XYZ file of N, CA, C and O in Angstrom:
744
model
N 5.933 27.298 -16.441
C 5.979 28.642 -15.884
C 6.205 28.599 -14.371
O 5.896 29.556 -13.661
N 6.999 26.957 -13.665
C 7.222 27.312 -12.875
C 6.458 27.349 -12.050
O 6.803 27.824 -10.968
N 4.932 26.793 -12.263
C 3.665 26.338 -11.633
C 3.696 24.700 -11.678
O 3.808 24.103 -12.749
N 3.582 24.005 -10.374
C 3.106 22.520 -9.959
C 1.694 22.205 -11.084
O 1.015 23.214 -10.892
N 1.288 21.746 -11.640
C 0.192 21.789 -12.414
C -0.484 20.281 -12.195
O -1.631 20.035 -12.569
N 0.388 19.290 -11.531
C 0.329 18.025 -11.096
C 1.168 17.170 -10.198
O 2.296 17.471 -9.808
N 0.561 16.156 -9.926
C 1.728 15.754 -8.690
C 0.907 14.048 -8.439
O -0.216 13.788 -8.006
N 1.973 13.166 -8.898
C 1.724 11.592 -8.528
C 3.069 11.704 -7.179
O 4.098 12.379 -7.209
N 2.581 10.803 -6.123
C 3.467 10.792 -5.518
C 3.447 9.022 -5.039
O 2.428 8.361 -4.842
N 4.866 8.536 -4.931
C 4.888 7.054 -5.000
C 6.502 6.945 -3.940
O 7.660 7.350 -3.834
N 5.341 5.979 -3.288
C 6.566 5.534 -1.855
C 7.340 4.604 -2.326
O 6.882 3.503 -2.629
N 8.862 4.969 -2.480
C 9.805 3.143 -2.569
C 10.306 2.926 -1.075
O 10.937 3.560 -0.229
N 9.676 1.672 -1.210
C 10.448 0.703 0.105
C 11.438 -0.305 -0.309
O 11.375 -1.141 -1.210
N 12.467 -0.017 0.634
C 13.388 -1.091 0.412
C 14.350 -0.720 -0.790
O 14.781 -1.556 -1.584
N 14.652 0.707 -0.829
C 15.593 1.481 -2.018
C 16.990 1.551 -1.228
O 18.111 1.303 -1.674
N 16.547 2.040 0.329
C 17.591 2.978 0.920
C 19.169 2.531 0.530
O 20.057 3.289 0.139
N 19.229 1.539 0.681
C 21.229 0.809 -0.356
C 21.675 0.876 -1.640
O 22.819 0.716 -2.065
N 20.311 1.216 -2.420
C 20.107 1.373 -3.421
C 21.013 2.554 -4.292
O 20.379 3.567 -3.999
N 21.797 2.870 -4.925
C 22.212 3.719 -6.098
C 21.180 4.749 -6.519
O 20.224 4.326 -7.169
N 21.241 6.018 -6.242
C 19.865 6.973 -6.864
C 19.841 6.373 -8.125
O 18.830 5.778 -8.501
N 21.056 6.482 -8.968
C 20.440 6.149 -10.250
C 20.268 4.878 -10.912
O 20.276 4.647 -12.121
N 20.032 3.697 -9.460
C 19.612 2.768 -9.921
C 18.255 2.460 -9.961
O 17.705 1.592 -10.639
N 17.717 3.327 -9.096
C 16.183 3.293 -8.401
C 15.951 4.391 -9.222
O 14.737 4.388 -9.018
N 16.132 5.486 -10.111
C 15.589 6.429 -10.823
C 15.712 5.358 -11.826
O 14.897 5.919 -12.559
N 15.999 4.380 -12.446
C 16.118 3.914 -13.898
C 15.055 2.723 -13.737
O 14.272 2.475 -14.653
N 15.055 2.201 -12.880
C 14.146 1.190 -12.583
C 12.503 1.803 -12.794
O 11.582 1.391 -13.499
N 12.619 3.106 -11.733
C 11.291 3.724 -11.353
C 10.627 4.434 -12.673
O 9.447 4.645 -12.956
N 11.885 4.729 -13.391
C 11.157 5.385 -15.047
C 10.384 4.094 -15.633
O 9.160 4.086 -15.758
N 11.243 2.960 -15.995
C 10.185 1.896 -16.544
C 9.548 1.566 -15.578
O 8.517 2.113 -15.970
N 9.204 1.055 -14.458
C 7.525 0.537 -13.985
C 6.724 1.535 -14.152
O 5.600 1.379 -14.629
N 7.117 2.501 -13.844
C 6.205 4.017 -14.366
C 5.473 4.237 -15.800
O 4.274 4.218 -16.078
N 6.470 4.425 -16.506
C 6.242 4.761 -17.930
C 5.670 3.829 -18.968
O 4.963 4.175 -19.914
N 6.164 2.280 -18.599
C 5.581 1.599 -18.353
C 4.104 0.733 -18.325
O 3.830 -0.436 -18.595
N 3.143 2.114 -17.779
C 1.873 1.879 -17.574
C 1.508 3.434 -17.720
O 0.405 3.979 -17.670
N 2.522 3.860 -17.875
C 1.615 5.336 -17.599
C 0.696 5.599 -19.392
O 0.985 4.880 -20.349
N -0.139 6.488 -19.464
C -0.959 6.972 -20.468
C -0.419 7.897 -21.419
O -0.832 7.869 -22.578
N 0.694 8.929 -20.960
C 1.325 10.094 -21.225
C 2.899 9.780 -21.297
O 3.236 9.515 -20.143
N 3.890 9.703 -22.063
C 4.798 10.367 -22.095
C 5.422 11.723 -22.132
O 5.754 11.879 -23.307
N 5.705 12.632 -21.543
C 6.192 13.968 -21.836
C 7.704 14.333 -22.803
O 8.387 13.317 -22.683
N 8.266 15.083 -23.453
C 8.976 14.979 -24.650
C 10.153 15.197 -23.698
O 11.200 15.047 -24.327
N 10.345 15.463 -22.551
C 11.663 15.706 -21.580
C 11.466 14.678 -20.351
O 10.425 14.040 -20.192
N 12.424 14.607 -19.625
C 11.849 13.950 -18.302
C 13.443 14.821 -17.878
O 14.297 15.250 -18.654
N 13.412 14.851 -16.604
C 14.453 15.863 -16.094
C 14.575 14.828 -14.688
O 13.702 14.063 -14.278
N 15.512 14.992 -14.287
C 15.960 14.052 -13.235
C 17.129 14.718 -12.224
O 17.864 15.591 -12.684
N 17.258 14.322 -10.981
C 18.567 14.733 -10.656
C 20.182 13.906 -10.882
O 21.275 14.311 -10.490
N 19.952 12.980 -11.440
C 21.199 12.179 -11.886
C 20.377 11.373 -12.953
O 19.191 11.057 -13.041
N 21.493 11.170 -13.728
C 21.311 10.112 -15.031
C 21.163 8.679 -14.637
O 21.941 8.372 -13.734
N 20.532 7.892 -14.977
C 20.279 6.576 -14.843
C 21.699 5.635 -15.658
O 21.906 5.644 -16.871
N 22.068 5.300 -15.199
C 22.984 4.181 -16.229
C 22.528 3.866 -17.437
O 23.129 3.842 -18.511
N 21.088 3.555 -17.104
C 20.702 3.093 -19.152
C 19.777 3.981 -19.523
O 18.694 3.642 -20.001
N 20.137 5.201 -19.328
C 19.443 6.926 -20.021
C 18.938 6.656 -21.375
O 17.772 6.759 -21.755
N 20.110 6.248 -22.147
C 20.269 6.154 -23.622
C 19.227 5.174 -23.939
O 18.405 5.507 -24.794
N 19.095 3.708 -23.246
C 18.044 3.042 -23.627
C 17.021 3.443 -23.147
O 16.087 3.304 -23.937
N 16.659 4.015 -21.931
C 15.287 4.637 -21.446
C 14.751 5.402 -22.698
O 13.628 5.277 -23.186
N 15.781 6.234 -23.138
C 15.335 7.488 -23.811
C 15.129 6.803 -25.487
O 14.776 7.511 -26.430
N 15.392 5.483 -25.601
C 14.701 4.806 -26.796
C 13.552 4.559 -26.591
O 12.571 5.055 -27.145
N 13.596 3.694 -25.697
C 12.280 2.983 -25.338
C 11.480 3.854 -25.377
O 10.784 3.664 -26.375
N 10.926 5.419 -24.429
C 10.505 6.038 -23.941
C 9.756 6.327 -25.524
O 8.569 6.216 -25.831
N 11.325 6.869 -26.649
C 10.733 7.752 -27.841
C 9.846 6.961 -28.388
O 9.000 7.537 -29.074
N 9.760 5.646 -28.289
C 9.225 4.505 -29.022
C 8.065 4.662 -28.813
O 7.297 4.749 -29.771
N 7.422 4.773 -27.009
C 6.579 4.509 -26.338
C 5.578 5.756 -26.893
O 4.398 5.597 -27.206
N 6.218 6.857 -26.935
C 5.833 8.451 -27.299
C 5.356 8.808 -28.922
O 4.486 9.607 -29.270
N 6.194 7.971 -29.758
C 6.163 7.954 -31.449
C 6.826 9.469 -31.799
O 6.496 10.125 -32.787
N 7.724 9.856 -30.898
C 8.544 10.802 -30.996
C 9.630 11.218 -30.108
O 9.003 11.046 -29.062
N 10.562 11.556 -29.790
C 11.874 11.779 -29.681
C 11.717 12.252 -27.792
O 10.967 13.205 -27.581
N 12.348 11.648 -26.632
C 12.232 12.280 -25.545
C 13.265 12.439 -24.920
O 13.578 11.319 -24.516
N 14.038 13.211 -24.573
C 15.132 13.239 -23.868
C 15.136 12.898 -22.132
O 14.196 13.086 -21.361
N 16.363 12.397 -21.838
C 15.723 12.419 -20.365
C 17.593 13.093 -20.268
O 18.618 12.924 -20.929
N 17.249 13.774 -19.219
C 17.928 15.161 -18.902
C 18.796 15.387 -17.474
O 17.941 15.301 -16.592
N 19.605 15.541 -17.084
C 20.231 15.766 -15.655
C 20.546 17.279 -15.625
O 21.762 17.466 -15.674
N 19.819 18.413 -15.559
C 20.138 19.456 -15.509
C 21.296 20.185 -14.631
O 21.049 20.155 -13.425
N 22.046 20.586 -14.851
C 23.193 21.649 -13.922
C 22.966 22.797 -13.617
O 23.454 23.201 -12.562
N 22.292 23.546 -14.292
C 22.163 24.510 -13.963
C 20.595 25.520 -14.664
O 19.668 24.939 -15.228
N 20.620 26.633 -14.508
C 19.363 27.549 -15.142
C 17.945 26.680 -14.881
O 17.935 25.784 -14.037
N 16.944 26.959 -15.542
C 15.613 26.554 -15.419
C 15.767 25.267 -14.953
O 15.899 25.086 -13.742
N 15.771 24.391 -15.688
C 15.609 23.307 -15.256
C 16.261 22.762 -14.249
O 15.555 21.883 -13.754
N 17.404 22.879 -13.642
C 17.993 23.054 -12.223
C 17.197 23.268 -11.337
O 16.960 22.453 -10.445
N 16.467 24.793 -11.474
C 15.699 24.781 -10.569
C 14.697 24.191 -10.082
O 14.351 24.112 -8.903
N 14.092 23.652 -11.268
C 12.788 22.613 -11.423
C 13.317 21.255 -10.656
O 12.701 20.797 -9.693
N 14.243 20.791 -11.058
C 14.721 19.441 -10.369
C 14.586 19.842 -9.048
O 13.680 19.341 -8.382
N 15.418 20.754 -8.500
C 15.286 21.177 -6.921
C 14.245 21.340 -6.208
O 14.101 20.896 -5.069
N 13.389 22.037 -6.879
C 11.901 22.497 -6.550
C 11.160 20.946 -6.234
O 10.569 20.581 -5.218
N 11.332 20.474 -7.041
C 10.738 18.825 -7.042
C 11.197 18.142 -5.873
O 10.501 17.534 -5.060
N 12.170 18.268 -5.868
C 13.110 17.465 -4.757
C 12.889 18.387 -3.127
O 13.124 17.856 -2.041
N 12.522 19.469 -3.249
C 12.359 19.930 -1.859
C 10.353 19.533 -1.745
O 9.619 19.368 -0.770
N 10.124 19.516 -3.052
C 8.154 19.048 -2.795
C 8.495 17.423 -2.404
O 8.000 17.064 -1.336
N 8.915 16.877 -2.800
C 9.107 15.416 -2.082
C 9.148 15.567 -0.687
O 8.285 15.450 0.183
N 10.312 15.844 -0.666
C 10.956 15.682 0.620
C 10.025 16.354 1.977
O 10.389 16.100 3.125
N 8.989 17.093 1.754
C 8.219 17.903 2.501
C 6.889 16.584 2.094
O 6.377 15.944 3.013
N 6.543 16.383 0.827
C 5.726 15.269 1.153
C 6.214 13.633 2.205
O 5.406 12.877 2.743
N 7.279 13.543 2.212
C 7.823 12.748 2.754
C 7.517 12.707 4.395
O 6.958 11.917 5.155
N 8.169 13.952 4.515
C 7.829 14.569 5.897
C 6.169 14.529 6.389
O 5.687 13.839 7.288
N 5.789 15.061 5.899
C 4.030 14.661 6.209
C 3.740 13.449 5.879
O 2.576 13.248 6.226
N 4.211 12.481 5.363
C 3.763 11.094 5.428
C 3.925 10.763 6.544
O 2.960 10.333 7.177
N 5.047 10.849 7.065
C 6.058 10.466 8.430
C 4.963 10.442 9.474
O 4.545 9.457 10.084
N 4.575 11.701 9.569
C 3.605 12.665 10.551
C 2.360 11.486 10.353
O 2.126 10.557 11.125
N 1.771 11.759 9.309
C 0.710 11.261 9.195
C 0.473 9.462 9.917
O -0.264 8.836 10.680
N 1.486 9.310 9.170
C 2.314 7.544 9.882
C 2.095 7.363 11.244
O 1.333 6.564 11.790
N 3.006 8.369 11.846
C 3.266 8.258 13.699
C 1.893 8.346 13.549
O 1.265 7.296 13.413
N 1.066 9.862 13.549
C -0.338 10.199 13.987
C -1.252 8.572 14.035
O -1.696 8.081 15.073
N -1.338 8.114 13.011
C -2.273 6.666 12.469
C -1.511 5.693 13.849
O -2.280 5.206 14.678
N -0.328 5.523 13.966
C 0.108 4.559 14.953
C -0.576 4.821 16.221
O -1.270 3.996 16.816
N -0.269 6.359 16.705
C -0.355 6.464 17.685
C -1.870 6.116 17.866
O -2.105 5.146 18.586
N -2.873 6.744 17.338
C -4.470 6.843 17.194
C -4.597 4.883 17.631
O -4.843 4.479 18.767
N -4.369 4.005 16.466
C -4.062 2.660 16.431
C -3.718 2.390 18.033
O -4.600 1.932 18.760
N -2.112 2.759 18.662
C -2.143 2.068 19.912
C -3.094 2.504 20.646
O -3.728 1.532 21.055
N -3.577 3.594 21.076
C -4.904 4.247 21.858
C -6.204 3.473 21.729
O -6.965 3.075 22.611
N -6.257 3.377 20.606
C -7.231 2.410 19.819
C -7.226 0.812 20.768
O -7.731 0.893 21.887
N -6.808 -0.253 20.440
C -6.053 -1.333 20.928
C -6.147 -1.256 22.683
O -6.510 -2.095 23.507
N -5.503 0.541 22.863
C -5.251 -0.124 24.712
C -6.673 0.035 25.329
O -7.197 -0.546 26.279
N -7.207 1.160 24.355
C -9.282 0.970 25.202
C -9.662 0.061 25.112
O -10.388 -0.268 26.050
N -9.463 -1.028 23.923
C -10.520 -2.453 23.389
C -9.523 -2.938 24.777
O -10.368 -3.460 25.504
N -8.496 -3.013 25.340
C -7.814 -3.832 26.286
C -8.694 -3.453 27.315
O -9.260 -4.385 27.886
N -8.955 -2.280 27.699
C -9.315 -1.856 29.174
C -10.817 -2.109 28.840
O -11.511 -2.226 29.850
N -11.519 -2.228 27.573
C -13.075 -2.357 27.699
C -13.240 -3.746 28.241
O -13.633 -3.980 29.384
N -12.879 -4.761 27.249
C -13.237 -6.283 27.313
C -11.926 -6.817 28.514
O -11.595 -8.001 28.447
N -11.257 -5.946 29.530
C -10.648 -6.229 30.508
C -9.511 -7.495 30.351
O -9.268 -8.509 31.005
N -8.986 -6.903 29.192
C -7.844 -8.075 28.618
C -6.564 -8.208 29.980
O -6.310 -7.273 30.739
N -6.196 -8.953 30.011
C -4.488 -8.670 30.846
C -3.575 -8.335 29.735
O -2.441 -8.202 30.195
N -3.607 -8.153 28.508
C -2.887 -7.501 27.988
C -3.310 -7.019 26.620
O -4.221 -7.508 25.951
N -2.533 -5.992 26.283
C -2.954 -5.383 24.242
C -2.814 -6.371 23.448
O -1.845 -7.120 23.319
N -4.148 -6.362 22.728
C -4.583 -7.946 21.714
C -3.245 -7.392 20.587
O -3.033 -6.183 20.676
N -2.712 -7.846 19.979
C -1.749 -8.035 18.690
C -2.698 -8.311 17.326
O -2.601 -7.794 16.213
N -3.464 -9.122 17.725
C -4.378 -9.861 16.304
C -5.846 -9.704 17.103
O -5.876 -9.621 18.331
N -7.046 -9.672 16.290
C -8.361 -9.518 16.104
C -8.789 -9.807 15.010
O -8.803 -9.088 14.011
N -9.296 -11.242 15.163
C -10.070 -11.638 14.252
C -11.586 -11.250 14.620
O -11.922 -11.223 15.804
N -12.637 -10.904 13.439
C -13.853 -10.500 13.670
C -14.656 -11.387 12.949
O -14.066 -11.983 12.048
N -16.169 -11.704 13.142
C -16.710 -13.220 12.422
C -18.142 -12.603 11.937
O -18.405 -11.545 12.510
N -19.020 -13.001 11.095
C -20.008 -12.174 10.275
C -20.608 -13.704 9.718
O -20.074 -14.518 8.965
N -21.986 -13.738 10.437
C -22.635 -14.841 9.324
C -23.802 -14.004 8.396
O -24.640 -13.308 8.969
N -23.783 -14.110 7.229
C -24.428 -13.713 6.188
C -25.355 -14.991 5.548
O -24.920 -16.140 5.471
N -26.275 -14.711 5.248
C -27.609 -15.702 4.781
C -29.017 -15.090 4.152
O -29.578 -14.099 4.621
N -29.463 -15.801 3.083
C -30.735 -15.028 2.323
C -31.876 -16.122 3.188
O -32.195 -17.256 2.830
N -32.225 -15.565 4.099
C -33.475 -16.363 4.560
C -32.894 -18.008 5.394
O -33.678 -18.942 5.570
N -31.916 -18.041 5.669
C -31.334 -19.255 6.316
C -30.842 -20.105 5.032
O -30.424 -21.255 5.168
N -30.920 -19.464 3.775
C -29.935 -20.388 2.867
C -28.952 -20.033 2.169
O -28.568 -19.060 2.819
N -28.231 -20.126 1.267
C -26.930 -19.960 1.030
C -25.833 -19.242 1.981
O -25.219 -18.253 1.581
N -25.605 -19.853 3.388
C -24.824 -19.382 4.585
C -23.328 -18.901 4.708
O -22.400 -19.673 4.470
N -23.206 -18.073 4.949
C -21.390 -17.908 4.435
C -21.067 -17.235 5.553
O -21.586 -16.149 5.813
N -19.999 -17.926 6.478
C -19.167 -17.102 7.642
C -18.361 -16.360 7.071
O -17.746 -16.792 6.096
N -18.122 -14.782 7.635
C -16.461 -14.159 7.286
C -15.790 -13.982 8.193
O -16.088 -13.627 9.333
N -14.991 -14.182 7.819
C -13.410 -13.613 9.224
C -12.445 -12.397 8.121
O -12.121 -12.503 6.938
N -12.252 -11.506 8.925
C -11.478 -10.083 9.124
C -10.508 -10.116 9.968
O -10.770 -10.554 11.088
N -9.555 -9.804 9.763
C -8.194 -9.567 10.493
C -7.243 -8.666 10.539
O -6.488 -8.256 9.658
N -7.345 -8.405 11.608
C -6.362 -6.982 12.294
C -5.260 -7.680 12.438
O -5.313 -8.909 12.417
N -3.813 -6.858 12.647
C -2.533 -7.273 13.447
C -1.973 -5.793 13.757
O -1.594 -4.901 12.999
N -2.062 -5.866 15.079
C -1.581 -4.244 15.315
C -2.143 -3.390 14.845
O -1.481 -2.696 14.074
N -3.715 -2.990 15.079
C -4.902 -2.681 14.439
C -4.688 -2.370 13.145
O -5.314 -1.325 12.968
N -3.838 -2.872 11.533
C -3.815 -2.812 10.690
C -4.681 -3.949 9.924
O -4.444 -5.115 10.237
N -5.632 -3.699 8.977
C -5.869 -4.624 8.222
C -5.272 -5.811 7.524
O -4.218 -5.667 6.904
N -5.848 -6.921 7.579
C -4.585 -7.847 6.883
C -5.310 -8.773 5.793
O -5.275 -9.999 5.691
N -5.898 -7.934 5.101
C -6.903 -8.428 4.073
C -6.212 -10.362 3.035
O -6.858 -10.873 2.121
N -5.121 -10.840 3.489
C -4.744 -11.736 2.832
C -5.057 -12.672 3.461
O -5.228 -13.715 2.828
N -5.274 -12.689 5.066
C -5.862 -13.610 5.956
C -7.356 -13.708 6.400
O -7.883 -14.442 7.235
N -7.986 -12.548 5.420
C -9.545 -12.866 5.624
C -9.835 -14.461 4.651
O -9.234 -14.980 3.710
N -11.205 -14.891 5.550
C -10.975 -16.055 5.017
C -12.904 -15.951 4.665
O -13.528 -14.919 4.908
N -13.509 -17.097 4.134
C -14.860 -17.331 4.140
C -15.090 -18.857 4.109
O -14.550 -19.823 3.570
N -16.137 -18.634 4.931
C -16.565 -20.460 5.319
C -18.120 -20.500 5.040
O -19.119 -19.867 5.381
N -17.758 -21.705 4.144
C -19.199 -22.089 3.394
C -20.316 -22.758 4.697
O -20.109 -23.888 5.140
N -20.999 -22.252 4.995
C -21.893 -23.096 6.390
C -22.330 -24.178 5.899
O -23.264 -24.244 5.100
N -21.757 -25.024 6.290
C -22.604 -26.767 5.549
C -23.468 -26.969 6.511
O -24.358 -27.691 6.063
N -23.762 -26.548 8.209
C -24.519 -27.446 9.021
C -26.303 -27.808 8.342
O -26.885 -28.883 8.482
N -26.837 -26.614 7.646
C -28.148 -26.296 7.052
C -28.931 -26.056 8.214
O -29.960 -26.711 8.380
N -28.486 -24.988 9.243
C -29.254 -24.806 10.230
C -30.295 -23.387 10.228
O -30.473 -22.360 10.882
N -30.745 -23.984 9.218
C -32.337 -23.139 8.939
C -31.307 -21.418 9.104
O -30.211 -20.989 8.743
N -32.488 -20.935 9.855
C -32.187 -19.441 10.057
C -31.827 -19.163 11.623
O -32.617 -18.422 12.206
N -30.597 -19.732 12.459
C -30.108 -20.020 13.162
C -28.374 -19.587 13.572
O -27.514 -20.298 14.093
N -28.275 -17.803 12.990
C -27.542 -17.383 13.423
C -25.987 -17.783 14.532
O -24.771 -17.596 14.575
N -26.863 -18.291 15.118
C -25.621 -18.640 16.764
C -25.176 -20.321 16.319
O -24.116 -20.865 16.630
N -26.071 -20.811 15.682
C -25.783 -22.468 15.120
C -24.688 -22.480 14.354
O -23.730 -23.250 14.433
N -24.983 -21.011 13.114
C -24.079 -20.850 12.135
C -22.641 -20.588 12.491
O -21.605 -21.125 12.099
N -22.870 -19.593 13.361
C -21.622 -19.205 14.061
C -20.836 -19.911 14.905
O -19.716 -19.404 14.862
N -20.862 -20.833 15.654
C -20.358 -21.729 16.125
C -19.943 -22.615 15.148
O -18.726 -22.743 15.014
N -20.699 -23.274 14.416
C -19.922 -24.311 13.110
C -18.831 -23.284 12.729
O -17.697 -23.755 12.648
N -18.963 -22.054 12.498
C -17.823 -21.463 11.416
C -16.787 -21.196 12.909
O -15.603 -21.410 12.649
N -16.955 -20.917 13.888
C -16.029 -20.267 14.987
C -15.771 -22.008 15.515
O -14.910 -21.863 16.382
N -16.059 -23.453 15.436
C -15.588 -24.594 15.787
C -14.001 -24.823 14.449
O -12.809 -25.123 14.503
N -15.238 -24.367 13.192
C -14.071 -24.877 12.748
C -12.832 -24.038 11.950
O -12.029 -24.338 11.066
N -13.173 -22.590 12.896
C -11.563 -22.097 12.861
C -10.937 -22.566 13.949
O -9.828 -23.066 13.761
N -11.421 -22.527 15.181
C -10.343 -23.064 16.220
C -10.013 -24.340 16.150
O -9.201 -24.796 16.956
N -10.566 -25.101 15.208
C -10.063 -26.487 15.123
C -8.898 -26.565 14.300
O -8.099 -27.452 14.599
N -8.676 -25.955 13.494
C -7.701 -25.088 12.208
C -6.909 -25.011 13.312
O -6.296 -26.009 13.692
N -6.813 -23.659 14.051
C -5.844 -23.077 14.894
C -4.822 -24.186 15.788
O -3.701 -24.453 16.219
N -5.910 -24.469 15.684
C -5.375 -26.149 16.737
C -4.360 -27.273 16.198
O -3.708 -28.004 16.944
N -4.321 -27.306 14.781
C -4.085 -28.232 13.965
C -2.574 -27.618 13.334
O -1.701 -28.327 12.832
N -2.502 -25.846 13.529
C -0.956 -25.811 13.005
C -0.452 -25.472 14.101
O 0.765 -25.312 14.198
């Protein structure tokens, strides 16, 4: 009726050379794929090259018959359009939202410069955390920023072997010796 009733929205990177209807045929299977729901239409603004097999697979996936559709004109025309101008306005506020987060981020970065009186904006920030139940089972963490973004693949954890009781600054130095000894080594 011409009412939004739902809305997944999913960023492709690295499409832009891409064929619309190579990246619409791709994006139906990783989608559909995993999704829970098939719907008995799917409406699109161009046909995918392998429509005909989508629209097997799909009926297969469904246990009944789904068309997938390139409308020209009347209702569903409009629906494609309607869709395509709600993107494109979500798009736009991503953008926004993007710059906003950067900008906040460099502001961010140039105070930690002017607090701890850097000569210049740190790029990377590593942060260090010793954790311990009573001075035993000791575990250093490291956290890592790059361009105040998280970089959760370079957090690391270091098992404290020294056994220095409940000795915080002991701990921390073994785990902060032997990252810079690391650092040193590539």
């Amino acid at each position: 009726r011409g009412k939004v009733v739902g809305r997944d929205q999913h960023l492709l990177v690295g499409v832009q050379d891409e064929a619309e209807e190579e990246v619409l045929g791709s994006f139906l299977g990783l989608f559909y794929g995993s999704a829970p729901y098939v719907p008995p239409a799917v409406l699109l603004p161009k046909l995918p090259r392998e429509a005909v097999l989508l629209q097997e697979w799909l009926s297969r996936r469904r246990g009944r018959k789904v068309e997938i559709k390139s409308p020209q004109r009347g209702e569903g025309r409009k629906l494609v359009e309607m869709v395509a101008q709600n993107a494109e306005e979500g798009l736009t506020q991503s953008r926004v939202k993007w710059l906003a987060d950067s900008e906040k981020t460099s502001a961010a970065l140039e105070e930690l410069r002017e607090s701890l009186s850097l000569p210049r904006t740190p790029h990377r920030v590593e942060c260090y955390d010793i954790s311990n139940i009573r001075g035993t089972l000791a575990v250093g963490s490291m956290v890592v920023f790059q361009d105040g973004r998280a970089r959760n693949s370079e957090y690391r954890r270091f098992k404290v072997k020294s056994g220095a009781g409940i000795d915080d600054y002991a701990m921390m130095r073994e785990v902060l010796t032997r990252r810079f000894r690391r650092l040193a080594l590539i």
